[in-house]
Every structure is written in C-alpha cells, then in structure tokens.
N, CA, C and O of each residue as an XYZ file, in Angstrom:
272
protein
N     144.690    136.587    100.398
C     143.408    135.940    100.413
C     142.529    136.670    101.407
O     142.960    137.026    102.504
N     141.322    136.879    101.012
C     140.406    137.627    101.864
C     139.145    136.790    102.073
O     138.606    136.232    101.117
N     138.667    136.699    103.330
C     137.446    135.972    103.629
C     136.231    136.869    103.505
O     136.274    138.050    103.849
N     135.158    136.298    103.014
C     133.936    137.075    102.836
C     132.813    136.596    103.759
O     131.655    136.948    103.535
N     133.112    135.829    104.754
C     132.100    135.354    105.686
C     131.583    133.979    105.295
O     132.151    133.289    104.448
N     130.509    133.614    105.928
C     129.927    132.290    105.711
C     128.776    132.371    104.721
O     128.004    133.329    104.722
N     128.675    131.371    103.895
C     127.526    131.236    102.993
C     126.867    129.900    103.293
O     127.543    128.882    103.442
N     125.582    129.913    103.379
C     124.834    128.684    103.643
C     124.564    127.994    102.309
O     124.040    128.599    101.374
N     124.925    126.744    102.242
C     124.689    125.950    101.040
C     123.776    124.787    101.387
O     123.891    124.190    102.458
N     122.889    124.478    100.492
C     122.033    123.306    100.667
C     122.189    122.422     99.439
O     122.459    122.899     98.337
N     122.015    121.145     99.652
C     122.098    120.188     98.551
C     120.958    119.196     98.682
O     120.588    118.806     99.790
N     120.412    118.797     97.574
C     119.332    117.819     97.552
C     119.729    116.695     96.607
O     120.244    116.929     95.514
N     119.478    115.472     97.051
C     119.772    114.304     96.235
C     118.506    113.464     96.156
O     117.988    113.033     97.187
N     118.007    113.227     94.972
C     116.802    112.434     94.785
C     117.160    111.160     94.034
O     117.826    111.200     93.000
N     116.709    110.028     94.568
C     116.969    108.735     93.946
C     115.628    108.062     93.716
O     114.777    108.050     94.606
N     115.434    107.509     92.542
C     114.195    106.787     92.272
C     114.524    105.496     91.542
O     115.594    105.352     90.952
N     113.588    104.568     91.592
C     113.787    103.291     90.920
C     112.967    102.208     91.578
O     112.199    102.466     92.505
N     113.133    101.021     91.102
C     112.423     99.864     91.636
C     113.420     98.935     92.314
O     114.546     98.778     91.842
N     113.006     98.315     93.427
C     113.915     97.380     94.091
C     114.134     96.139     93.223
O     113.275     95.775     92.421
N     115.281     95.501     93.389
C     115.575     94.289     92.625
C     114.693     93.124     93.057
O     114.354     92.265     92.244
N     114.321     93.092     94.332
C     113.470     92.028     94.867
C     112.443     92.669     95.794
O     112.726     93.695     96.412
N     111.254     92.075     95.899
C     110.254     92.640     96.808
C     110.714     92.514     98.255
O     111.456     91.594     98.599
N     110.270     93.442     99.101
C     110.649     93.343    100.512
C     109.975     92.141    101.169
O     108.930     91.675    100.713
N     110.575     91.655    102.225
C     110.002     90.528    102.962
C     108.681     90.951    103.605
O     108.516     92.102    104.011
N     107.757     90.017    103.691
C     106.467     90.298    104.310
C     106.637     90.476    105.811
O     107.329     89.697    106.467
N     106.005     91.497    106.339
C     106.042     91.767    107.772
C     104.616     91.881    108.283
O     103.782     92.526    107.647
N     104.327     91.271    109.407
C     102.982     91.331    109.962
C     102.700     92.706    110.550
O     101.632     93.265    110.300
N     103.601     93.253    111.302
C     103.455     94.573    111.926
C     102.133     94.726    112.661
O     101.575     95.821    112.720
N     101.634     93.637    113.217
C     100.407     93.708    114.001
C      99.134     93.666    113.184
O      98.054     93.882    113.735
N      99.216     93.398    111.894
C      98.038     93.380    111.034
C      97.968     92.053    110.296
O      98.942     91.624    109.677
N      96.808     91.406    110.366
C      96.566     90.160    109.651
C      95.421     90.386    108.674
O      94.377     90.918    109.051
N      95.612     89.984    107.421
C      94.581     90.146    106.401
C      94.318     88.791    105.760
O      95.250     88.089    105.367
N      93.042     88.428    105.658
C      92.629     87.196    104.979
C      91.802     87.577    103.758
O      91.049     88.550    103.792
N      91.942     86.808    102.678
C      91.170     87.051    101.463
C      90.470     85.762    101.062
O      91.085     84.697    101.012
N      89.186     85.869    100.780
C      88.395     84.736    100.307
C      87.705     85.166     99.019
O      87.163     86.267     98.932
N      87.730     84.287     98.016
C      87.147     84.599     96.715
C      86.012     83.623     96.445
O      86.166     82.412     96.609
N      84.861     84.167     96.026
C      83.661     83.377     95.761
C      83.143     83.688     94.368
O      83.346     84.785     93.847
N      82.460     82.694     93.760
C      81.765     82.975     92.509
C      80.434     83.638     92.845
O      80.113     83.822     94.019
N      79.661     83.995     91.829
C      78.412     84.727     92.071
C      77.356     83.877     92.770
O      76.365     84.414     93.263
N      77.553     82.550     92.821
C      76.621     81.674     93.539
C      77.052     81.456     94.983
O      76.372     80.753     95.730
N      78.171     82.050     95.386
C      78.635     81.924     96.761
C      79.581     80.767     97.007
O      79.929     80.487     98.154
N      80.003     80.087     95.949
C      80.938     78.973     96.100
C      82.372     79.491     96.206
O      82.781     80.365     95.442
N      83.125     78.950     97.150
C      84.522     79.315     97.319
C      85.301     78.839     96.097
O      85.183     77.675     95.712
N      86.098     79.717     95.477
C      86.844     79.335     94.281
C      88.329     79.660     94.461
O      88.716     80.460     95.314
N      89.140     79.013     93.629
C      90.580     79.260     93.619
C      90.848     80.459     92.719
O      90.569     80.409     91.521
N      91.379     81.521     93.277
C      91.584     82.739     92.494
C      92.778     82.650     91.547
O      93.012     83.584     90.780
N      93.530     81.570     91.577
C      94.665     81.403     90.671
C      94.221     80.984     89.269
O      94.973     81.153     88.309
N      93.011     80.441     89.140
C      92.537     79.925     87.854
C      91.482     80.813     87.207
O      90.729     80.344     86.353
N      91.411     82.076     87.589
C      90.388     82.966     87.047
C      90.754     83.421     85.639
O      91.921     83.655     85.325
N      89.726     83.540     84.798
C      89.919     84.083     83.463
C      89.489     85.542     83.470
O      88.660     85.950     84.283
N      90.051     86.320     82.566
C      89.700     87.724     82.474
C      88.211     87.868     82.207
O      87.654     87.162     81.367
N      87.570     88.783     82.921
C      86.146     89.033     82.752
C      85.258     88.235     83.689
O      84.044     88.434     83.691
N      85.824     87.342     84.483
C      85.049     86.545     85.428
C      84.594     87.424     86.587
O      85.394     88.153     87.173
N      83.317     87.351     86.911
C      82.785     88.113     88.041
C      82.989     87.314     89.317
O      82.601     86.148     89.395
N      83.591     87.936     90.305
C      83.849     87.276     91.580
C      83.466     88.201     92.724
O      83.316     89.411     92.550
N      83.315     87.608     93.882
C      83.084     88.343     95.126
C      84.309     88.115     95.995
O      84.682     86.974     96.266
N      84.932     89.198     96.429
C      86.127     89.107     97.266
C      85.776     89.619     98.655
O      85.295     90.741     98.815
N      86.022     88.783     99.653
C      85.782     89.156    101.043
C      87.138     89.299    101.728
O      87.933     88.360    101.759
N      87.387     90.479    102.274
C      88.621     90.737    103.009
C      88.304     90.833    104.488
O      87.338     91.482    104.886
N      89.121     90.184    105.295
C      88.956     90.222    106.744
C      90.276     90.688    107.336
O      91.326     90.106    107.064
N      90.223     91.728    108.138
C      91.433     92.251    108.751
C      91.341     92.220    110.260
O      90.262     92.354    110.837
N      92.488     92.043    110.890
C      92.545     92.002    112.347
C      93.820     92.709    112.799
O      94.888     92.522    112.217
N      93.691     93.515    113.837
C      94.840     94.217    114.398
C      95.231     93.543    115.697
O      94.394     93.327    116.574
N      96.523     93.209    115.816
C      97.044     92.588    117.024
C      98.202     93.456    117.509
O      99.311     93.369    116.983
N      97.944     94.282    118.498
C      98.970     95.203    118.988
C      99.876     94.571    120.033
O     100.820     95.216    120.488
N      99.617     93.332    120.426
C     100.447     92.685    121.439
C     101.813     92.291    120.889
O     102.778     92.203    121.649
N     101.913     92.053    119.579
C     103.172     91.595    118.988
C     103.973     92.713    118.329
O     104.942     92.445    117.619
N     103.581     93.941    118.554
C     104.285     95.062    117.922
C     105.425     95.511    118.806
O     106.145     96.446    118.456
C-alpha cells in the first residue's frame, strides 16, 4: 500500500422544507400594533373583511432594548 498524501474534501448538505408548526412568537425587544379602519375612519374588525374592501391599516412599532 502506498500513500499519496492528503486530499482536501468538502461536502455540502442542503435541507429545505416547511416547519410542521409555526415558531413561537418572540418579542425580541420589538412591539408592533395594528389598527384597521374603514375609509370613513371608523375602527373595524379585520376578521370580517370581504375581498375587495378598501381599508386603512395603521402600524405602530416600538423598540424596547431593556428586555433584550
């Protein structure tokens, strides 16, 4: 048996897919609020919207670095 020195080998493994369950919600120092209004400015429940309904969505975000 004769040795021929060292050879460098590399290997790559790629995995893709979808998780079985969504990850748990984490604040990570960021708080986001969502408010939905109709075109007249009335606060509405966004769970009962029909397709094609025009709405105004207001997002409010806040960063809290004390809890990180």
